[in-house]
């Protein structure tokens, strides 16, 4: 009997990808046969980085993880997961507020794609305080972000926020 490969999708805007995201992806890559980082175009939000930049930065931060790929997408996540043959939707939760929101999303995605199961992972304790919003804010005020992001992301942030 042939075993079924389990594909997990880790969606988000990743604006920018942080060491917390990378930690979750590394751990997920040990749990699933394939992990697809699905970077949302997100017309609702106004990202600092373009979709192409976010895909490139994620690829740089995740180099060396053989069963991980990075793609941009738009549209409904449930449809994208179906198109990719994914059965798992991976999400990170840092706090109770994250859990409540992710619980609602899981319910909606389950209605839209009943074969899609949400799996929630918590970040390692050293990453629980990191968010893309905080990283952007620190960078916008010319603070050091090297502890929070991959060097390629740090460089890209510095090029977006140049001291006057």
PDB file of C-alpha atoms in Angstrom:
ATOM      1  CA  UNK A   1       0.000   0.000   0.000  1.00  0.00           C
ATOM      2  CA  UNK A   2       1.322   3.420  -0.980  1.00  0.00           C
ATOM      3  CA  UNK A   3       1.365   6.028   1.796  1.00  0.00           C
ATOM      4  CA  UNK A   4      -0.286   9.355   1.123  1.00  0.00           C
ATOM      5  CA  UNK A   5       1.914  12.434   1.199  1.00  0.00           C
ATOM      6  CA  UNK A   6       0.646  15.073   3.575  1.00  0.00           C
ATOM      7  CA  UNK A   7       0.920  18.610   2.258  1.00  0.00           C
ATOM      8  CA  UNK A   8       0.561  21.485   4.704  1.00  0.00           C
ATOM      9  CA  UNK A   9      -0.017  25.095   3.713  1.00  0.00           C
ATOM     10  CA  UNK A  10       1.241  27.891   5.942  1.00  0.00           C
ATOM     11  CA  UNK A  11      -0.552  31.022   4.722  1.00  0.00           C
ATOM     12  CA  UNK A  12       0.050  34.645   5.617  1.00  0.00           C
ATOM     13  CA  UNK A  13       1.178  37.992   4.333  1.00  0.00           C
ATOM     14  CA  UNK A  14       4.685  37.538   5.773  1.00  0.00           C
ATOM     15  CA  UNK A  15       5.356  41.279   5.610  1.00  0.00           C
ATOM     16  CA  UNK A  16       8.140  40.500   6.412  1.00  0.00           C
ATOM     17  CA  UNK A  17       8.870  36.900   7.340  1.00  0.00           C
ATOM     18  CA  UNK A  18      10.309  36.756  10.868  1.00  0.00           C
ATOM     19  CA  UNK A  19      12.426  34.264  12.805  1.00  0.00           C
ATOM     20  CA  UNK A  20       9.187  33.206  14.502  1.00  0.00           C
ATOM     21  CA  UNK A  21       7.720  32.219  11.131  1.00  0.00           C
ATOM     22  CA  UNK A  22      10.944  30.400  10.231  1.00  0.00           C
ATOM     23  CA  UNK A  23      10.836  28.493  13.540  1.00  0.00           C
ATOM     24  CA  UNK A  24       7.295  27.287  12.789  1.00  0.00           C
ATOM     25  CA  UNK A  25       8.217  26.271   9.246  1.00  0.00           C
ATOM     26  CA  UNK A  26      11.271  24.307  10.418  1.00  0.00           C
ATOM     27  CA  UNK A  27       9.173  22.411  12.950  1.00  0.00           C
ATOM     28  CA  UNK A  28       6.361  21.840  10.440  1.00  0.00           C
ATOM     29  CA  UNK A  29       8.868  20.524   7.884  1.00  0.00           C
ATOM     30  CA  UNK A  30       9.591  17.671  10.312  1.00  0.00           C
ATOM     31  CA  UNK A  31       5.885  16.860  10.717  1.00  0.00           C
ATOM     32  CA  UNK A  32       4.659  16.991   7.117  1.00  0.00           C
ATOM     33  CA  UNK A  33       5.920  15.619   3.815  1.00  0.00           C
ATOM     34  CA  UNK A  34       5.696  19.014   2.151  1.00  0.00           C
ATOM     35  CA  UNK A  35       5.099  22.525   3.470  1.00  0.00           C
ATOM     36  CA  UNK A  36       3.965  25.301   1.138  1.00  0.00           C
ATOM     37  CA  UNK A  37       4.425  28.845   2.397  1.00  0.00           C
ATOM     38  CA  UNK A  38       1.491  30.598   0.745  1.00  0.00           C
ATOM     39  CA  UNK A  39       2.100  34.328   0.695  1.00  0.00           C
ATOM     40  CA  UNK A  40      -1.138  36.234   0.243  1.00  0.00           C
ATOM     41  CA  UNK A  41      -1.283  39.078  -2.224  1.00  0.00           C
ATOM     42  CA  UNK A  42      -3.607  40.767   0.286  1.00  0.00           C
ATOM     43  CA  UNK A  43      -5.249  43.743  -1.350  1.00  0.00           C
ATOM     44  CA  UNK A  44      -7.024  44.470   1.952  1.00  0.00           C
ATOM     45  CA  UNK A  45      -3.769  45.245   3.750  1.00  0.00           C
ATOM     46  CA  UNK A  46      -1.170  47.648   2.427  1.00  0.00           C
ATOM     47  CA  UNK A  47       2.041  45.658   2.752  1.00  0.00           C
ATOM     48  CA  UNK A  48       5.438  47.321   3.021  1.00  0.00           C
ATOM     49  CA  UNK A  49       6.927  44.806   0.582  1.00  0.00           C
ATOM     50  CA  UNK A  50       5.512  43.759  -2.786  1.00  0.00           C
ATOM     51  CA  UNK A  51       4.342  40.188  -3.228  1.00  0.00           C
ATOM     52  CA  UNK A  52       7.474  39.362  -5.252  1.00  0.00           C
ATOM     53  CA  UNK A  53       9.701  40.852  -2.529  1.00  0.00           C
ATOM     54  CA  UNK A  54       7.919  38.894   0.194  1.00  0.00           C
ATOM     55  CA  UNK A  55       8.271  35.648  -1.779  1.00  0.00           C
ATOM     56  CA  UNK A  56      11.981  36.328  -2.385  1.00  0.00           C
ATOM     57  CA  UNK A  57      12.659  37.167   1.272  1.00  0.00           C
ATOM     58  CA  UNK A  58      10.838  34.042   2.455  1.00  0.00           C
ATOM     59  CA  UNK A  59      12.849  31.932   0.006  1.00  0.00           C
ATOM     60  CA  UNK A  60      16.063  33.415   1.408  1.00  0.00           C
ATOM     61  CA  UNK A  61      15.023  32.847   5.027  1.00  0.00           C
ATOM     62  CA  UNK A  62      13.958  29.242   4.347  1.00  0.00           C
ATOM     63  CA  UNK A  63      16.901  28.112   2.192  1.00  0.00           C
ATOM     64  CA  UNK A  64      18.035  24.591   2.931  1.00  0.00           C
ATOM     65  CA  UNK A  65      14.624  23.196   3.861  1.00  0.00           C
ATOM     66  CA  UNK A  66      14.175  20.692   1.037  1.00  0.00           C
ATOM     67  CA  UNK A  67      10.497  19.925   1.576  1.00  0.00           C
ATOM     68  CA  UNK A  68       9.481  23.597   1.830  1.00  0.00           C
ATOM     69  CA  UNK A  69       8.403  25.806  -1.071  1.00  0.00           C
ATOM     70  CA  UNK A  70       7.243  29.421  -1.235  1.00  0.00           C
ATOM     71  CA  UNK A  71       4.478  30.711  -3.505  1.00  0.00           C
ATOM     72  CA  UNK A  72       2.397  33.840  -3.830  1.00  0.00           C
ATOM     73  CA  UNK A  73      -1.361  33.455  -4.116  1.00  0.00           C
ATOM     74  CA  UNK A  74      -4.593  35.423  -4.250  1.00  0.00           C
ATOM     75  CA  UNK A  75      -8.190  34.402  -3.747  1.00  0.00           C
ATOM     76  CA  UNK A  76      -9.721  32.093  -1.170  1.00  0.00           C
ATOM     77  CA  UNK A  77      -7.276  30.057   0.867  1.00  0.00           C
ATOM     78  CA  UNK A  78      -9.653  27.072   0.916  1.00  0.00           C
ATOM     79  CA  UNK A  79      -9.632  27.013  -2.899  1.00  0.00           C
ATOM     80  CA  UNK A  80      -5.849  27.393  -3.043  1.00  0.00           C
ATOM     81  CA  UNK A  81      -5.439  24.462  -0.619  1.00  0.00           C
ATOM     82  CA  UNK A  82      -7.716  22.305  -2.794  1.00  0.00           C
ATOM     83  CA  UNK A  83      -5.697  23.250  -5.892  1.00  0.00           C
ATOM     84  CA  UNK A  84      -2.456  22.225  -4.115  1.00  0.00           C
ATOM     85  CA  UNK A  85      -3.906  18.986  -2.739  1.00  0.00           C
ATOM     86  CA  UNK A  86      -3.222  20.169   0.819  1.00  0.00           C
ATOM     87  CA  UNK A  87      -5.085  18.573   3.691  1.00  0.00           C
ATOM     88  CA  UNK A  88      -3.485  20.666   6.447  1.00  0.00           C
ATOM     89  CA  UNK A  89      -3.672  24.380   7.085  1.00  0.00           C
ATOM     90  CA  UNK A  90      -0.839  25.413   9.387  1.00  0.00           C
ATOM     91  CA  UNK A  91      -1.206  28.483  11.576  1.00  0.00           C
ATOM     92  CA  UNK A  92       0.882  29.980  14.333  1.00  0.00           C
ATOM     93  CA  UNK A  93      -0.649  31.167  17.603  1.00  0.00           C
ATOM     94  CA  UNK A  94       1.188  33.352  20.102  1.00  0.00           C
ATOM     95  CA  UNK A  95      -1.575  34.213  22.549  1.00  0.00           C
ATOM     96  CA  UNK A  96      -5.210  33.615  23.490  1.00  0.00           C
ATOM     97  CA  UNK A  97      -6.366  36.389  21.147  1.00  0.00           C
ATOM     98  CA  UNK A  98      -4.616  34.618  18.239  1.00  0.00           C
ATOM     99  CA  UNK A  99      -6.338  31.357  19.191  1.00  0.00           C
ATOM    100  CA  UNK A 100      -9.823  32.892  19.136  1.00  0.00           C
ATOM    101  CA  UNK A 101      -9.247  34.386  15.683  1.00  0.00           C
ATOM    102  CA  UNK A 102      -7.669  31.181  14.330  1.00  0.00           C
ATOM    103  CA  UNK A 103     -10.582  29.142  15.704  1.00  0.00           C
ATOM    104  CA  UNK A 104     -13.012  31.294  13.696  1.00  0.00           C
ATOM    105  CA  UNK A 105     -10.853  30.964  10.562  1.00  0.00           C
ATOM    106  CA  UNK A 106     -10.637  27.190  10.999  1.00  0.00           C
ATOM    107  CA  UNK A 107     -14.431  26.950  11.166  1.00  0.00           C
ATOM    108  CA  UNK A 108     -14.864  29.032   8.010  1.00  0.00           C
ATOM    109  CA  UNK A 109     -12.178  27.117   6.101  1.00  0.00           C
ATOM    110  CA  UNK A 110     -13.722  23.803   7.176  1.00  0.00           C
ATOM    111  CA  UNK A 111     -17.078  24.925   5.725  1.00  0.00           C
ATOM    112  CA  UNK A 112     -15.419  26.009   2.466  1.00  0.00           C
ATOM    113  CA  UNK A 113     -13.170  22.942   2.208  1.00  0.00           C
ATOM    114  CA  UNK A 114     -14.276  20.074   4.519  1.00  0.00           C
ATOM    115  CA  UNK A 115     -11.081  18.102   3.769  1.00  0.00           C
ATOM    116  CA  UNK A 116      -8.858  20.889   5.156  1.00  0.00           C
ATOM    117  CA  UNK A 117      -7.782  20.449   8.791  1.00  0.00           C
ATOM    118  CA  UNK A 118      -6.253  23.353  10.709  1.00  0.00           C
ATOM    119  CA  UNK A 119      -3.188  22.656  12.829  1.00  0.00           C
ATOM    120  CA  UNK A 120      -2.105  25.351  15.267  1.00  0.00           C
ATOM    121  CA  UNK A 121       1.525  25.552  16.379  1.00  0.00           C
ATOM    122  CA  UNK A 122       2.942  27.792  19.061  1.00  0.00           C
ATOM    123  CA  UNK A 123       6.293  29.478  18.511  1.00  0.00           C
ATOM    124  CA  UNK A 124       9.348  28.665  20.595  1.00  0.00           C
ATOM    125  CA  UNK A 125       9.525  30.825  23.725  1.00  0.00           C
ATOM    126  CA  UNK A 126      12.259  32.983  22.214  1.00  0.00           C
ATOM    127  CA  UNK A 127       9.938  33.918  19.313  1.00  0.00           C
ATOM    128  CA  UNK A 128       6.576  34.419  21.029  1.00  0.00           C
ATOM    129  CA  UNK A 129       6.953  38.197  21.165  1.00  0.00           C
ATOM    130  CA  UNK A 130       7.885  38.666  17.507  1.00  0.00           C
ATOM    131  CA  UNK A 131       5.372  39.824  14.910  1.00  0.00           C
ATOM    132  CA  UNK A 132       5.802  41.315  11.464  1.00  0.00           C
ATOM    133  CA  UNK A 133       4.038  44.473  12.689  1.00  0.00           C
ATOM    134  CA  UNK A 134       6.501  44.940  15.540  1.00  0.00           C
ATOM    135  CA  UNK A 135       9.471  44.259  13.263  1.00  0.00           C
ATOM    136  CA  UNK A 136       8.247  46.855  10.735  1.00  0.00           C
ATOM    137  CA  UNK A 137       7.713  49.372  13.540  1.00  0.00           C
ATOM    138  CA  UNK A 138      11.198  48.826  14.993  1.00  0.00           C
ATOM    139  CA  UNK A 139      12.740  49.143  11.512  1.00  0.00           C
ATOM    140  CA  UNK A 140      10.722  52.299  10.746  1.00  0.00           C
ATOM    141  CA  UNK A 141      12.296  53.877  13.833  1.00  0.00           C
ATOM    142  CA  UNK A 142      15.790  52.719  12.790  1.00  0.00           C
ATOM    143  CA  UNK A 143      16.036  50.121  15.547  1.00  0.00           C
ATOM    144  CA  UNK A 144      18.003  46.899  15.290  1.00  0.00           C
ATOM    145  CA  UNK A 145      15.992  44.021  13.831  1.00  0.00           C
ATOM    146  CA  UNK A 146      18.834  41.512  13.427  1.00  0.00           C
ATOM    147  CA  UNK A 147      17.536  39.405  16.340  1.00  0.00           C
ATOM    148  CA  UNK A 148      14.087  39.085  14.771  1.00  0.00           C
ATOM    149  CA  UNK A 149      14.683  38.407  11.067  1.00  0.00           C
ATOM    150  CA  UNK A 150      17.003  36.730   8.557  1.00  0.00           C
ATOM    151  CA  UNK A 151      19.901  38.951   7.327  1.00  0.00           C
ATOM    152  CA  UNK A 152      18.274  39.318   3.869  1.00  0.00           C
ATOM    153  CA  UNK A 153      15.112  40.650   5.523  1.00  0.00           C
ATOM    154  CA  UNK A 154      17.150  42.985   7.741  1.00  0.00           C
ATOM    155  CA  UNK A 155      18.865  44.395   4.650  1.00  0.00           C
ATOM    156  CA  UNK A 156      15.560  44.810   2.804  1.00  0.00           C
ATOM    157  CA  UNK A 157      14.041  46.628   5.783  1.00  0.00           C
ATOM    158  CA  UNK A 158      17.030  48.970   5.985  1.00  0.00           C
ATOM    159  CA  UNK A 159      16.601  49.816   2.303  1.00  0.00           C
ATOM    160  CA  UNK A 160      12.919  50.676   2.893  1.00  0.00           C
ATOM    161  CA  UNK A 161      13.663  52.885   5.909  1.00  0.00           C
ATOM    162  CA  UNK A 162      16.644  55.115   5.179  1.00  0.00           C
ATOM    163  CA  UNK A 163      17.698  57.580   7.851  1.00  0.00           C
ATOM    164  CA  UNK A 164      17.211  61.195   6.740  1.00  0.00           C
TER     165      UNK A 164
END
